[in-house]
């Protein structure tokens, strides 16, 4: 079985977020998909099968299957349009989060995802202890989002993964507004120890939390977002308030093609 490794939300190898992608003729056992994912030791491995006019897409971390993953969706679209169906510029994925549409626009891929509905929650001692500083605000939906005072706190953050595991939410995102002279609107980092992922280099589903938040705070629908992991990543985002959807645009680059022997 052929497998591709693609760096998503970047145009440079060794940056962005790497995902493994397997485009299959038919489904293999869930346990085998999980074993392949654990062998890859990346944050996510994507598996897709074309069913009629759509691709059924599933995402796995080493901790199990998840309901939404942005960078692995972008990586899968990159693989399909470069190696399987070179003449298409639109893909509809059937996923656990419903139909997700990806448009190819030159070198950019535009992903259309559902946005999360954040609710403000109390700043607890456990949160302060886990992140080492008192956040300005804390919100939750699928993930926990902590708004920090400035971008330097985000960049310098040293995660305590065991304490983060005890917090509510599937992932933890820390975020802040950037300086006015920056090309970006917000900065963030994402941590997923509950999924056996220490730090997600660039988290697409995380920005389905962050874009609605910063759109409201900054009074604008288009957000340029910077993920400040060691690999770094860039996302160009747009909020559709009426449809409760988020568009994420980014590039991708191929790192490797391999053959899996199973």
mmCIF file of C-alpha atoms in Angstrom:
data_model
loop_
_atom_site.group_PDB
_atom_site.id
_atom_site.type_symbol
_atom_site.label_atom_id
_atom_site.label_comp_id
_atom_site.label_asym_id
_atom_site.label_seq_id
_atom_site.Cartn_x
_atom_site.Cartn_y
_atom_site.Cartn_z
ATOM 1 C CA UNK A 1 0.000 0.000 0.000
ATOM 2 C CA UNK A 2 1.395 3.396 -0.994
ATOM 3 C CA UNK A 3 1.764 6.136 1.597
ATOM 4 C CA UNK A 4 2.596 9.830 1.193
ATOM 5 C CA UNK A 5 3.984 12.178 3.823
ATOM 6 C CA UNK A 6 3.042 15.795 3.253
ATOM 7 C CA UNK A 7 3.974 18.934 5.178
ATOM 8 C CA UNK A 8 0.777 21.002 5.400
ATOM 9 C CA UNK A 9 0.238 24.729 5.955
ATOM 10 C CA UNK A 10 3.662 25.513 4.551
ATOM 11 C CA UNK A 11 5.522 25.620 1.241
ATOM 12 C CA UNK A 12 8.797 24.439 2.768
ATOM 13 C CA UNK A 13 9.794 20.890 3.698
ATOM 14 C CA UNK A 14 10.447 20.399 7.436
ATOM 15 C CA UNK A 15 7.992 23.169 8.332
ATOM 16 C CA UNK A 16 4.232 23.168 8.824
ATOM 17 C CA UNK A 17 2.520 20.018 10.076
ATOM 18 C CA UNK A 18 3.427 16.612 8.610
ATOM 19 C CA UNK A 19 0.675 14.088 7.923
ATOM 20 C CA UNK A 20 0.798 10.628 6.416
ATOM 21 C CA UNK A 21 -1.825 9.903 3.754
ATOM 22 C CA UNK A 22 -3.047 6.564 2.408
ATOM 23 C CA UNK A 23 -5.499 6.571 -0.521
ATOM 24 C CA UNK A 24 -6.976 3.057 -0.669
ATOM 25 C CA UNK A 25 -9.249 1.067 -2.973
ATOM 26 C CA UNK A 26 -11.147 -0.353 0.006
ATOM 27 C CA UNK A 27 -11.098 -0.151 3.772
ATOM 28 C CA UNK A 28 -8.715 -2.090 5.969
ATOM 29 C CA UNK A 29 -9.363 -2.969 9.606
ATOM 30 C CA UNK A 30 -9.456 -0.140 12.134
ATOM 31 C CA UNK A 31 -6.812 -1.863 14.242
ATOM 32 C CA UNK A 32 -4.485 -1.973 11.243
ATOM 33 C CA UNK A 33 -5.037 1.728 10.522
ATOM 34 C CA UNK A 34 -4.202 2.481 14.142
ATOM 35 C CA UNK A 35 -1.062 0.309 13.958
ATOM 36 C CA UNK A 36 0.091 2.135 10.818
ATOM 37 C CA UNK A 37 -0.547 5.459 12.544
ATOM 38 C CA UNK A 38 1.498 4.440 15.573
ATOM 39 C CA UNK A 39 4.300 3.184 13.340
ATOM 40 C CA UNK A 40 4.378 6.536 11.536
ATOM 41 C CA UNK A 41 4.613 8.370 14.867
ATOM 42 C CA UNK A 42 3.191 11.568 13.359
ATOM 43 C CA UNK A 43 0.406 13.602 14.906
ATOM 44 C CA UNK A 44 -2.107 12.261 12.338
ATOM 45 C CA UNK A 45 -2.400 9.695 9.578
ATOM 46 C CA UNK A 46 -5.270 10.061 7.098
ATOM 47 C CA UNK A 47 -6.983 7.196 5.277
ATOM 48 C CA UNK A 48 -9.315 7.790 2.335
ATOM 49 C CA UNK A 49 -11.410 5.678 -0.024
ATOM 50 C CA UNK A 50 -13.372 7.061 -2.977
ATOM 51 C CA UNK A 51 -17.046 6.181 -2.626
ATOM 52 C CA UNK A 52 -19.133 7.386 -5.590
ATOM 53 C CA UNK A 53 -18.369 11.115 -6.061
ATOM 54 C CA UNK A 54 -16.927 11.678 -2.582
ATOM 55 C CA UNK A 55 -13.913 10.499 -0.671
ATOM 56 C CA UNK A 56 -14.607 8.946 2.701
ATOM 57 C CA UNK A 57 -11.879 10.376 4.958
ATOM 58 C CA UNK A 58 -10.822 9.214 8.419
ATOM 59 C CA UNK A 59 -8.108 10.602 10.693
ATOM 60 C CA UNK A 60 -6.139 8.693 13.328
ATOM 61 C CA UNK A 61 -3.722 9.751 16.039
ATOM 62 C CA UNK A 62 -1.702 7.249 18.038
ATOM 63 C CA UNK A 63 -4.431 7.593 20.664
ATOM 64 C CA UNK A 64 -7.250 6.642 18.269
ATOM 65 C CA UNK A 65 -9.624 8.053 15.669
ATOM 66 C CA UNK A 66 -10.597 11.744 15.875
ATOM 67 C CA UNK A 67 -13.531 13.729 14.524
ATOM 68 C CA UNK A 68 -11.726 16.580 12.732
ATOM 69 C CA UNK A 69 -8.229 17.340 11.480
ATOM 70 C CA UNK A 70 -7.362 20.265 9.250
ATOM 71 C CA UNK A 71 -3.766 19.649 8.230
ATOM 72 C CA UNK A 72 -4.330 15.977 7.343
ATOM 73 C CA UNK A 73 -7.330 17.016 5.229
ATOM 74 C CA UNK A 74 -5.170 19.525 3.359
ATOM 75 C CA UNK A 75 -2.479 16.859 2.946
ATOM 76 C CA UNK A 76 -5.027 14.371 1.572
ATOM 77 C CA UNK A 77 -6.342 16.928 -0.923
ATOM 78 C CA UNK A 78 -2.748 17.620 -1.992
ATOM 79 C CA UNK A 79 -2.117 13.915 -2.625
ATOM 80 C CA UNK A 80 -5.369 13.379 -4.536
ATOM 81 C CA UNK A 81 -4.894 16.397 -6.828
ATOM 82 C CA UNK A 82 -1.216 15.646 -7.488
ATOM 83 C CA UNK A 83 -1.241 11.862 -7.832
ATOM 84 C CA UNK A 84 -4.769 10.523 -8.335
ATOM 85 C CA UNK A 85 -7.025 13.099 -10.000
ATOM 86 C CA UNK A 86 -4.829 15.837 -11.405
ATOM 87 C CA UNK A 87 -7.581 17.647 -13.283
ATOM 88 C CA UNK A 88 -9.948 18.362 -10.388
ATOM 89 C CA UNK A 89 -10.022 21.506 -8.275
ATOM 90 C CA UNK A 90 -12.760 20.506 -5.816
ATOM 91 C CA UNK A 91 -12.983 17.525 -3.448
ATOM 92 C CA UNK A 92 -15.810 16.644 -1.093
ATOM 93 C CA UNK A 93 -14.805 14.525 1.895
ATOM 94 C CA UNK A 94 -17.335 12.477 3.865
ATOM 95 C CA UNK A 95 -16.138 12.586 7.482
ATOM 96 C CA UNK A 96 -17.213 12.227 11.096
ATOM 97 C CA UNK A 97 -17.760 16.011 11.017
ATOM 98 C CA UNK A 98 -20.018 15.843 7.945
ATOM 99 C CA UNK A 99 -19.131 16.832 4.400
ATOM 100 C CA UNK A 100 -15.937 18.884 4.148
ATOM 101 C CA UNK A 101 -15.140 20.641 0.874
ATOM 102 C CA UNK A 102 -11.636 21.506 -0.308
ATOM 103 C CA UNK A 103 -11.005 23.814 -3.282
ATOM 104 C CA UNK A 104 -7.629 23.950 -5.009
ATOM 105 C CA UNK A 105 -6.764 27.506 -6.043
ATOM 106 C CA UNK A 106 -3.335 27.516 -7.615
ATOM 107 C CA UNK A 107 -0.915 26.466 -4.896
ATOM 108 C CA UNK A 108 -3.434 27.203 -2.155
ATOM 109 C CA UNK A 109 -5.942 24.742 -0.774
ATOM 110 C CA UNK A 110 -9.078 26.168 0.828
ATOM 111 C CA UNK A 111 -10.754 23.988 3.434
ATOM 112 C CA UNK A 112 -14.307 24.650 4.601
ATOM 113 C CA UNK A 113 -14.928 23.393 8.127
ATOM 114 C CA UNK A 114 -17.599 23.798 10.809
ATOM 115 C CA UNK A 115 -16.744 26.394 13.455
ATOM 116 C CA UNK A 116 -16.882 25.604 17.155
ATOM 117 C CA UNK A 117 -19.154 27.480 19.546
ATOM 118 C CA UNK A 118 -16.892 28.663 22.348
ATOM 119 C CA UNK A 119 -18.260 29.223 25.836
ATOM 120 C CA UNK A 120 -16.487 31.287 28.472
ATOM 121 C CA UNK A 121 -15.440 29.297 31.540
ATOM 122 C CA UNK A 122 -13.925 30.063 34.923
ATOM 123 C CA UNK A 123 -10.162 30.550 35.207
ATOM 124 C CA UNK A 124 -9.358 27.821 37.717
ATOM 125 C CA UNK A 125 -6.261 27.183 39.819
ATOM 126 C CA UNK A 126 -5.715 24.006 37.772
ATOM 127 C CA UNK A 127 -5.559 26.020 34.548
ATOM 128 C CA UNK A 128 -3.150 28.569 36.016
ATOM 129 C CA UNK A 129 -0.981 25.776 37.437
ATOM 130 C CA UNK A 130 -0.938 23.880 34.119
ATOM 131 C CA UNK A 131 0.086 26.815 31.939
ATOM 132 C CA UNK A 132 2.182 28.660 34.531
ATOM 133 C CA UNK A 133 0.475 32.021 34.068
ATOM 134 C CA UNK A 134 -3.001 33.428 34.591
ATOM 135 C CA UNK A 135 -4.749 33.736 31.213
ATOM 136 C CA UNK A 136 -6.860 36.750 30.369
ATOM 137 C CA UNK A 137 -9.784 34.536 29.355
ATOM 138 C CA UNK A 138 -10.599 30.842 28.965
ATOM 139 C CA UNK A 139 -13.098 29.251 26.560
ATOM 140 C CA UNK A 140 -14.170 25.709 25.733
ATOM 141 C CA UNK A 141 -15.949 23.616 23.121
ATOM 142 C CA UNK A 142 -14.233 20.425 21.952
ATOM 143 C CA UNK A 143 -10.921 21.983 23.059
ATOM 144 C CA UNK A 144 -9.827 24.370 25.789
ATOM 145 C CA UNK A 145 -8.624 27.804 24.639
ATOM 146 C CA UNK A 146 -6.571 30.103 26.882
ATOM 147 C CA UNK A 147 -6.039 33.704 25.807
ATOM 148 C CA UNK A 148 -2.705 35.073 27.044
ATOM 149 C CA UNK A 149 -1.586 38.657 27.467
ATOM 150 C CA UNK A 150 0.950 38.783 24.638
ATOM 151 C CA UNK A 151 2.648 36.765 21.918
ATOM 152 C CA UNK A 152 5.904 36.347 23.851
ATOM 153 C CA UNK A 153 4.104 34.302 26.496
ATOM 154 C CA UNK A 154 2.853 32.005 23.745
ATOM 155 C CA UNK A 155 6.302 31.608 22.182
ATOM 156 C CA UNK A 156 8.092 30.970 25.489
ATOM 157 C CA UNK A 157 5.480 28.603 26.929
ATOM 158 C CA UNK A 158 6.930 25.361 28.317
ATOM 159 C CA UNK A 159 4.129 22.776 28.531
ATOM 160 C CA UNK A 160 3.621 20.464 31.478
ATOM 161 C CA UNK A 161 1.912 17.663 29.601
ATOM 162 C CA UNK A 162 0.826 15.716 32.672
ATOM 163 C CA UNK A 163 -0.957 18.760 34.089
ATOM 164 C CA UNK A 164 -2.457 19.610 30.693
ATOM 165 C CA UNK A 165 -3.918 16.087 30.566
ATOM 166 C CA UNK A 166 -5.986 16.909 33.656
ATOM 167 C CA UNK A 167 -7.670 19.950 32.087
ATOM 168 C CA UNK A 168 -11.052 19.890 30.370
ATOM 169 C CA UNK A 169 -11.142 19.713 26.590
ATOM 170 C CA UNK A 170 -9.543 17.334 24.110
ATOM 171 C CA UNK A 171 -6.703 19.729 23.182
ATOM 172 C CA UNK A 172 -5.281 22.844 24.799
ATOM 173 C CA UNK A 173 -4.698 25.926 22.651
ATOM 174 C CA UNK A 174 -2.891 28.986 23.965
ATOM 175 C CA UNK A 175 -3.272 32.135 21.909
ATOM 176 C CA UNK A 176 -2.697 35.884 21.908
ATOM 177 C CA UNK A 177 -3.142 38.934 19.724
ATOM 178 C CA UNK A 178 0.033 39.924 17.885
ATOM 179 C CA UNK A 179 1.609 43.355 17.560
ATOM 180 C CA UNK A 180 -0.095 45.830 15.260
ATOM 181 C CA UNK A 181 2.866 45.939 12.845
ATOM 182 C CA UNK A 182 2.784 42.165 12.305
ATOM 183 C CA UNK A 183 1.484 40.524 9.132
ATOM 184 C CA UNK A 184 -0.568 38.222 11.378
ATOM 185 C CA UNK A 185 -3.604 38.810 13.579
ATOM 186 C CA UNK A 186 -3.076 36.074 16.156
ATOM 187 C CA UNK A 187 -0.521 33.569 17.364
ATOM 188 C CA UNK A 188 -1.143 30.177 18.912
ATOM 189 C CA UNK A 189 0.252 26.831 19.993
ATOM 190 C CA UNK A 190 -1.648 23.554 20.399
ATOM 191 C CA UNK A 191 -1.099 20.602 22.748
ATOM 192 C CA UNK A 192 -2.775 17.183 22.676
ATOM 193 C CA UNK A 193 -1.280 14.861 25.309
ATOM 194 C CA UNK A 194 -4.645 13.066 25.627
ATOM 195 C CA UNK A 195 -4.094 11.915 22.033
ATOM 196 C CA UNK A 196 -0.427 11.077 22.684
ATOM 197 C CA UNK A 197 0.609 14.188 20.723
ATOM 198 C CA UNK A 198 2.774 16.518 22.785
ATOM 199 C CA UNK A 199 2.516 19.588 20.535
ATOM 200 C CA UNK A 200 0.591 19.712 17.278
ATOM 201 C CA UNK A 201 2.821 21.724 14.899
ATOM 202 C CA UNK A 202 -0.095 23.374 13.042
ATOM 203 C CA UNK A 203 -3.645 22.587 14.119
ATOM 204 C CA UNK A 204 -6.409 23.177 11.573
ATOM 205 C CA UNK A 205 -9.260 22.055 13.820
ATOM 206 C CA UNK A 206 -7.818 24.248 16.554
ATOM 207 C CA UNK A 207 -8.299 27.250 14.296
ATOM 208 C CA UNK A 208 -11.967 26.334 13.995
ATOM 209 C CA UNK A 209 -11.954 27.429 17.650
ATOM 210 C CA UNK A 210 -9.550 30.351 17.285
ATOM 211 C CA UNK A 211 -10.917 32.041 14.154
ATOM 212 C CA UNK A 212 -14.414 32.696 15.603
ATOM 213 C CA UNK A 213 -12.769 34.000 18.775
ATOM 214 C CA UNK A 214 -10.395 36.428 17.062
ATOM 215 C CA UNK A 215 -12.949 37.423 14.451
ATOM 216 C CA UNK A 216 -15.212 38.599 17.269
ATOM 217 C CA UNK A 217 -12.412 40.270 19.227
ATOM 218 C CA UNK A 218 -10.856 42.062 16.264
ATOM 219 C CA UNK A 219 -14.090 42.876 14.447
ATOM 220 C CA UNK A 220 -12.981 41.295 11.166
ATOM 221 C CA UNK A 221 -13.957 38.149 9.270
ATOM 222 C CA UNK A 222 -10.544 37.412 7.735
ATOM 223 C CA UNK A 223 -7.784 36.311 10.094
ATOM 224 C CA UNK A 224 -4.118 35.670 9.300
ATOM 225 C CA UNK A 225 -2.926 33.174 11.880
ATOM 226 C CA UNK A 226 0.577 32.100 12.879
ATOM 227 C CA UNK A 227 1.248 28.834 14.716
ATOM 228 C CA UNK A 228 4.396 29.227 16.789
ATOM 229 C CA UNK A 229 5.527 25.620 17.114
ATOM 230 C CA UNK A 230 9.156 24.786 16.372
ATOM 231 C CA UNK A 231 8.156 23.929 12.789
ATOM 232 C CA UNK A 232 5.856 26.992 12.493
ATOM 233 C CA UNK A 233 2.876 27.319 10.171
ATOM 234 C CA UNK A 234 0.682 29.903 8.472
ATOM 235 C CA UNK A 235 -3.094 29.803 7.973
ATOM 236 C CA UNK A 236 -5.246 32.312 6.113
ATOM 237 C CA UNK A 237 -8.722 32.068 7.589
ATOM 238 C CA UNK A 238 -12.199 33.433 7.015
ATOM 239 C CA UNK A 239 -15.318 33.162 9.157
ATOM 240 C CA UNK A 240 -18.784 32.754 7.646
ATOM 241 C CA UNK A 241 -20.947 33.810 10.592
ATOM 242 C CA UNK A 242 -24.260 32.976 8.932
ATOM 243 C CA UNK A 243 -23.288 29.391 8.145
ATOM 244 C CA UNK A 244 -21.043 28.894 11.196
ATOM 245 C CA UNK A 245 -18.206 27.763 8.951
ATOM 246 C CA UNK A 246 -14.506 28.529 8.828
ATOM 247 C CA UNK A 247 -12.388 28.592 5.673
ATOM 248 C CA UNK A 248 -8.724 27.710 6.144
ATOM 249 C CA UNK A 249 -6.286 28.355 3.298
ATOM 250 C CA UNK A 250 -2.767 27.038 3.123
ATOM 251 C CA UNK A 251 -0.099 25.389 1.009
ATOM 252 C CA UNK A 252 1.443 21.951 1.201
ATOM 253 C CA UNK A 253 4.647 20.252 0.055
ATOM 254 C CA UNK A 254 5.541 16.593 -0.473
ATOM 255 C CA UNK A 255 8.201 15.130 1.808
ATOM 256 C CA UNK A 256 8.175 11.413 0.987
ATOM 257 C CA UNK A 257 6.472 8.563 -0.843
ATOM 258 C CA UNK A 258 6.761 5.051 0.548
ATOM 259 C CA UNK A 259 5.343 1.536 0.254
ATOM 260 C CA UNK A 260 3.748 -0.075 3.288
ATOM 261 C CA UNK A 261 4.151 -3.870 3.501
ATOM 262 C CA UNK A 262 1.281 -5.417 5.433
#
